[in-house]
Tab-separated table of N, CA and C in Angstrom:
chain	number	residue	atom	x	y	z
H	298	MET	N	-17.596	-33.496	119.065
H	298	MET	CA	-17.567	-32.316	118.241
H	298	MET	C	-16.678	-31.275	118.919
H	299	PRO	N	-15.636	-30.805	118.264
H	299	PRO	CA	-14.718	-29.845	118.892
H	299	PRO	C	-15.373	-28.477	119.061
H	300	ALA	N	-14.815	-27.729	119.996
H	300	ALA	CA	-15.337	-26.399	120.275
H	300	ALA	C	-14.985	-25.449	119.132
H	301	ASN	N	-15.805	-24.443	118.959
H	301	ASN	CA	-15.559	-23.425	117.955
H	301	ASN	C	-14.386	-22.559	118.411
H	302	PRO	N	-13.322	-22.427	117.608
H	302	PRO	CA	-12.131	-21.699	118.041
H	302	PRO	C	-12.384	-20.230	118.367
H	303	LYS	N	-13.403	-19.625	117.793
H	303	LYS	CA	-13.635	-18.210	118.082
H	303	LYS	C	-14.131	-17.984	119.521
H	304	HIS	N	-14.622	-19.035	120.187
H	304	HIS	CA	-15.080	-18.904	121.559
H	304	HIS	C	-13.986	-19.214	122.573
H	305	LEU	N	-12.878	-19.711	122.118
H	305	LEU	CA	-11.781	-20.045	123.019
H	305	LEU	C	-10.855	-18.844	123.165
H	306	THR	N	-10.276	-18.675	124.353
H	306	THR	CA	-9.345	-17.573	124.540
H	306	THR	C	-8.010	-17.934	123.905
H	307	LYS	N	-7.359	-16.952	123.328
H	307	LYS	CA	-6.098	-17.193	122.633
H	307	LYS	C	-4.912	-17.215	123.587
H	308	SER	N	-4.912	-16.353	124.582
H	308	SER	CA	-3.765	-16.196	125.457
H	308	SER	C	-3.803	-17.203	126.606
H	309	PRO	N	-2.664	-17.837	126.891
H	309	PRO	CA	-2.636	-18.737	128.053
H	309	PRO	C	-2.741	-17.969	129.372
H	310	TRP	N	-2.355	-16.688	129.369
H	310	TRP	CA	-2.478	-15.882	130.585
H	310	TRP	C	-3.935	-15.600	130.917
H	311	GLN	N	-4.753	-15.416	129.879
H	311	GLN	CA	-6.180	-15.222	130.113
H	311	GLN	C	-6.807	-16.493	130.683
H	312	GLN	N	-6.397	-17.622	130.162
H	312	GLN	CA	-6.909	-18.896	130.664
H	312	GLN	C	-6.475	-19.110	132.112
H	313	PHE	N	-5.218	-18.764	132.415
H	313	PHE	CA	-4.724	-18.863	133.787
H	313	PHE	C	-5.502	-17.940	134.718
H	314	ALA	N	-5.785	-16.716	134.257
H	314	ALA	CA	-6.534	-15.758	135.083
H	314	ALA	C	-7.945	-16.269	135.362
H	315	LYS	N	-8.571	-16.865	134.368
H	315	LYS	CA	-9.922	-17.380	134.569
H	315	LYS	C	-9.937	-18.567	135.528
H	316	ILE	N	-9.006	-19.482	135.353
H	316	ILE	CA	-8.950	-20.659	136.218
H	316	ILE	C	-8.615	-20.262	137.652
H	317	SER	N	-7.599	-19.428	137.819
H	317	SER	CA	-7.180	-19.053	139.171
H	317	SER	C	-8.224	-18.183	139.868
H	318	SER	N	-8.875	-17.290	139.137
H	318	SER	CA	-9.907	-16.472	139.782
H	318	SER	C	-11.101	-17.325	140.172
H	319	GLY	N	-11.425	-18.312	139.351
H	319	GLY	CA	-12.538	-19.197	139.697
H	319	GLY	C	-12.244	-20.047	140.912
H	320	ILE	N	-11.050	-20.612	140.978
H	320	ILE	CA	-10.718	-21.502	142.086
H	320	ILE	C	-10.423	-20.718	143.358
H	321	ILE	N	-9.458	-19.812	143.294
H	321	ILE	CA	-9.018	-19.110	144.498
H	321	ILE	C	-10.007	-18.010	144.899
H	322	GLY	N	-10.324	-17.136	143.944
H	322	GLY	CA	-11.229	-16.031	144.258
H	322	GLY	C	-12.620	-16.499	144.627
H	323	GLY	N	-13.099	-17.523	143.920
H	323	GLY	CA	-14.417	-18.067	144.230
H	323	GLY	C	-14.486	-18.661	145.621
H	324	TYR	N	-13.421	-19.343	146.032
H	324	TYR	CA	-13.412	-19.924	147.371
H	324	TYR	C	-13.340	-18.842	148.439
H	325	ILE	N	-12.528	-17.814	148.206
H	325	ILE	CA	-12.420	-16.725	149.187
H	325	ILE	C	-13.762	-16.024	149.352
H	326	ILE	N	-14.440	-15.738	148.250
H	326	ILE	CA	-15.742	-15.077	148.324
H	326	ILE	C	-16.760	-15.983	149.026
H	327	SER	N	-16.749	-17.259	148.716
H	327	SER	CA	-17.688	-18.192	149.361
H	327	SER	C	-17.458	-18.252	150.861
H	328	ALA	N	-16.202	-18.344	151.262
H	328	ALA	CA	-15.890	-18.439	152.689
H	328	ALA	C	-16.248	-17.145	153.414
H	329	LEU	N	-15.906	-16.004	152.839
H	329	LEU	CA	-16.234	-14.729	153.479
H	329	LEU	C	-17.745	-14.514	153.555
H	330	PHE	N	-18.464	-14.914	152.523
H	330	PHE	CA	-19.915	-14.780	152.526
H	330	PHE	C	-20.526	-15.592	153.666
H	331	HIS	N	-20.061	-16.808	153.866
H	331	HIS	CA	-20.613	-17.639	154.927
H	331	HIS	C	-20.158	-17.161	156.310
H	332	MET	N	-18.984	-16.572	156.401
H	332	MET	CA	-18.562	-15.986	157.674
H	332	MET	C	-19.443	-14.796	158.033
H	333	CYS	N	-19.795	-13.988	157.030
H	333	CYS	CA	-20.698	-12.849	157.269
H	333	CYS	C	-22.092	-13.335	157.663
H	334	LEU	N	-22.555	-14.385	157.018
H	334	LEU	CA	-23.859	-14.936	157.392
H	334	LEU	C	-23.862	-15.432	158.833
H	335	ALA	N	-22.771	-16.056	159.243
H	335	ALA	CA	-22.692	-16.562	160.614
H	335	ALA	C	-22.706	-15.422	161.623
H	336	LEU	N	-22.157	-14.284	161.253
H	336	LEU	CA	-22.171	-13.140	162.170
H	336	LEU	C	-23.523	-12.446	162.229
H	337	TRP	N	-24.189	-12.324	161.093
H	337	TRP	CA	-25.383	-11.484	161.026
H	337	TRP	C	-26.689	-12.235	161.255
H	338	LEU	N	-26.703	-13.532	161.085
H	338	LEU	CA	-27.927	-14.292	161.323
H	338	LEU	C	-27.969	-14.762	162.778
H	339	PRO	N	-29.166	-14.929	163.343
H	339	PRO	CA	-29.256	-15.250	164.775
H	339	PRO	C	-28.724	-16.636	165.152
H	340	ASN	N	-28.872	-17.626	164.312
H	340	ASN	CA	-28.419	-18.984	164.636
H	340	ASN	C	-27.093	-19.260	163.938
H	341	SER	N	-26.017	-18.752	164.519
H	341	SER	CA	-24.723	-18.865	163.850
H	341	SER	C	-24.223	-20.310	163.798
H	342	LYS	N	-24.560	-21.111	164.780
H	342	LYS	CA	-24.114	-22.510	164.764
H	342	LYS	C	-24.772	-23.285	163.628
H	343	ASP	N	-26.043	-23.019	163.391
H	343	ASP	CA	-26.743	-23.687	162.292
H	343	ASP	C	-26.189	-23.250	160.938
H	344	VAL	N	-25.842	-21.990	160.837
H	344	VAL	CA	-25.250	-21.488	159.586
H	344	VAL	C	-23.916	-22.171	159.328
H	345	LEU	N	-23.112	-22.317	160.369
H	345	LEU	CA	-21.817	-22.960	160.194
H	345	LEU	C	-21.952	-24.444	159.841
H	346	ILE	N	-22.950	-25.097	160.378
H	346	ILE	CA	-23.156	-26.516	160.068
H	346	ILE	C	-23.596	-26.694	158.617
H	347	THR	N	-24.550	-25.879	158.183
H	347	THR	CA	-25.033	-26.022	156.805
H	347	THR	C	-24.106	-25.373	155.787
H	348	SER	N	-23.146	-24.581	156.251
H	348	SER	CA	-22.236	-23.942	155.302
H	348	SER	C	-21.322	-24.948	154.610
H	349	ILE	N	-21.201	-26.129	155.164
H	349	ILE	CA	-20.403	-27.165	154.501
H	349	ILE	C	-20.975	-27.457	153.109
H	350	TYR	N	-22.283	-27.509	153.018
H	350	TYR	CA	-22.927	-27.822	151.746
H	350	TYR	C	-23.099	-26.585	150.871
H	351	THR	N	-23.559	-25.507	151.476
H	351	THR	CA	-23.838	-24.321	150.670
H	351	THR	C	-22.554	-23.641	150.195
H	352	LEU	N	-21.466	-23.751	150.954
H	352	LEU	CA	-20.201	-23.185	150.515
H	352	LEU	C	-19.740	-23.858	149.228
H	353	PHE	N	-19.897	-25.161	149.143
H	353	PHE	CA	-19.499	-25.879	147.938
H	353	PHE	C	-20.363	-25.467	146.744
H	354	ILE	N	-21.662	-25.284	146.963
H	354	ILE	CA	-22.558	-24.889	145.871
H	354	ILE	C	-22.224	-23.495	145.381
H	355	VAL	N	-22.019	-22.554	146.312
H	355	VAL	CA	-21.673	-21.178	145.922
H	355	VAL	C	-20.325	-21.156	145.220
H	356	TRP	N	-19.365	-21.939	145.708
H	356	TRP	CA	-18.048	-21.978	145.087
H	356	TRP	C	-18.127	-22.521	143.658
H	357	CYS	N	-18.944	-23.533	143.433
H	357	CYS	CA	-19.110	-24.070	142.078
H	357	CYS	C	-19.705	-23.038	141.131
H	358	ILE	N	-20.650	-22.258	141.620
H	358	ILE	CA	-21.229	-21.200	140.786
H	358	ILE	C	-20.183	-20.143	140.476
H	359	LEU	N	-19.409	-19.754	141.491
H	359	LEU	CA	-18.371	-18.743	141.282
H	359	LEU	C	-17.202	-19.282	140.460
H	360	LEU	N	-17.081	-20.574	140.357
H	360	LEU	CA	-16.056	-21.180	139.510
H	360	LEU	C	-16.426	-21.090	138.036
H	361	ILE	N	-17.695	-21.064	137.722
H	361	ILE	CA	-18.173	-21.007	136.342
H	361	ILE	C	-18.225	-19.571	135.814
H	362	ILE	N	-18.488	-18.620	136.688
H	362	ILE	CA	-18.691	-17.228	136.270
H	362	ILE	C	-17.525	-16.635	135.482
H	363	PRO	N	-16.241	-16.880	135.814
H	363	PRO	CA	-15.158	-16.266	135.017
H	363	PRO	C	-15.166	-16.646	133.546
H	364	TYR	N	-15.736	-17.766	133.198
H	364	TYR	CA	-15.764	-18.187	131.796
H	364	TYR	C	-16.819	-17.443	130.987
H	365	LEU	N	-17.638	-16.638	131.640
H	365	LEU	CA	-18.607	-15.799	130.929
H	365	LEU	C	-17.990	-14.475	130.484
H	366	PHE	N	-16.811	-14.136	131.016
H	366	PHE	CA	-16.119	-12.900	130.684
H	366	PHE	C	-15.062	-13.158	129.615
H	367	LYS	N	-14.742	-12.134	128.836
H	367	LYS	CA	-13.669	-12.267	127.846
H	367	LYS	C	-12.302	-12.064	128.483
H	368	ASN	N	-12.234	-11.165	129.463
H	368	ASN	CA	-10.964	-10.843	130.102
H	368	ASN	C	-10.944	-11.427	131.513
H	369	GLY	N	-10.015	-12.328	131.756
H	369	GLY	CA	-9.914	-12.974	133.059
H	369	GLY	C	-9.415	-12.061	134.148
H	370	TRP	N	-8.639	-11.044	133.780
H	370	TRP	CA	-8.107	-10.128	134.786
H	370	TRP	C	-9.202	-9.208	135.325
H	371	LYS	N	-10.210	-8.925	134.533
H	371	LYS	CA	-11.349	-8.146	135.029
H	371	LYS	C	-12.133	-8.942	136.065
H	372	VAL	N	-12.187	-10.244	135.877
H	372	VAL	CA	-12.856	-11.100	136.859
H	372	VAL	C	-12.070	-11.098	138.162
H	373	TRP	N	-10.738	-11.149	138.053
H	373	TRP	CA	-9.912	-11.068	139.261
H	373	TRP	C	-10.181	-9.762	139.991
H	374	GLY	N	-10.274	-8.655	139.257
H	374	GLY	CA	-10.564	-7.366	139.882
H	374	GLY	C	-11.928	-7.353	140.543
H	375	LEU	N	-12.924	-7.907	139.865
H	375	LEU	CA	-14.273	-7.971	140.419
H	375	LEU	C	-14.295	-8.834	141.679
H	376	TYR	N	-13.659	-9.991	141.632
H	376	TYR	CA	-13.622	-10.875	142.795
H	376	TYR	C	-12.844	-10.234	143.943
H	377	LEU	N	-11.811	-9.477	143.627
H	377	LEU	CA	-11.044	-8.803	144.668
H	377	LEU	C	-11.886	-7.729	145.351
H	378	VAL	N	-12.647	-6.968	144.579
H	378	VAL	CA	-13.518	-5.935	145.152
H	378	VAL	C	-14.595	-6.573	146.023
H	379	ILE	N	-15.206	-7.644	145.543
H	379	ILE	CA	-16.233	-8.332	146.330
H	379	ILE	C	-15.632	-8.892	147.622
H	380	SER	N	-14.418	-9.431	147.541
H	380	SER	CA	-13.763	-9.971	148.734
H	380	SER	C	-13.474	-8.878	149.752
H	381	ILE	N	-13.035	-7.726	149.291
H	381	ILE	CA	-12.750	-6.618	150.206
H	381	ILE	C	-14.029	-6.127	150.872
H	382	VAL	N	-15.095	-6.001	150.099
H	382	VAL	CA	-16.374	-5.564	150.670
H	382	VAL	C	-16.870	-6.573	151.705
H	383	LEU	N	-16.794	-7.853	151.402
H	383	LEU	CA	-17.239	-8.873	152.360
H	383	LEU	C	-16.355	-8.893	153.605
H	384	TYR	N	-15.053	-8.643	153.425
H	384	TYR	CA	-14.167	-8.613	154.586
H	384	TYR	C	-14.474	-7.410	155.472
H	385	ILE	N	-14.792	-6.264	154.870
H	385	ILE	CA	-15.161	-5.079	155.655
H	385	ILE	C	-16.451	-5.345	156.428
H	386	ILE	N	-17.414	-5.980	155.779
H	386	ILE	CA	-18.656	-6.344	156.473
H	386	ILE	C	-18.364	-7.292	157.630
H	387	TYR	N	-17.496	-8.265	157.393
H	387	TYR	CA	-17.142	-9.204	158.456
H	387	TYR	C	-16.396	-8.500	159.587
H	388	TYR	N	-15.495	-7.606	159.244
H	388	TYR	CA	-14.696	-6.906	160.252
H	388	TYR	C	-15.586	-6.071	161.170
H	389	PHE	N	-16.486	-5.289	160.581
H	389	PHE	CA	-17.355	-4.460	161.399
H	389	PHE	C	-18.402	-5.291	162.148
H	390	GLY	N	-18.829	-6.374	161.587
H	390	GLY	CA	-19.748	-7.258	162.296
H	390	GLY	C	-19.084	-7.949	163.459
H	391	ASN	N	-17.810	-8.271	163.325
H	391	ASN	CA	-17.067	-8.926	164.387
H	391	ASN	C	-16.714	-7.942	165.499
H	392	GLN	N	-16.582	-6.663	165.179
H	392	GLN	CA	-16.318	-5.663	166.194
H	392	GLN	C	-17.520	-5.473	167.115
H	393	GLN	N	-18.704	-5.596	166.571
H	393	GLN	CA	-19.902	-5.442	167.382
H	393	GLN	C	-20.192	-6.675	168.211
H	394	ASN	N	-19.767	-7.826	167.736
H	394	ASN	CA	-20.079	-9.089	168.390
H	394	ASN	C	-18.794	-9.893	168.559
H	395	PRO	N	-17.922	-9.541	169.506
H	395	PRO	CA	-16.599	-10.180	169.579
H	395	PRO	C	-16.604	-11.596	170.139
H	396	PHE	N	-17.720	-12.077	170.707
H	396	PHE	CA	-17.723	-13.388	171.327
H	396	PHE	C	-18.262	-14.498	170.438
H	397	VAL	N	-18.472	-14.223	169.151
H	397	VAL	CA	-18.998	-15.239	168.232
H	397	VAL	C	-17.847	-15.999	167.633
């Protein structure tokens, strides 16, 4: 049964924005999130070992989220803001603990 055309995006640029934000932005957010967890949790080695599995799960969830929005560029903006916030958290956490 084919999809209902009213639910499909018309512009190929919107489709590109959704796909690229899901793949690239989702992976960046997943990686930064797990890097922050490794800095802030006491057992950083255990976090890094289990991050192989949980990073993939979080990335898959973040890959689906852009398709819930109508505008793919808004998702890119949201993912960019989240990435910057996570990077700031990682930066300040790494300044306090430089030997991790």
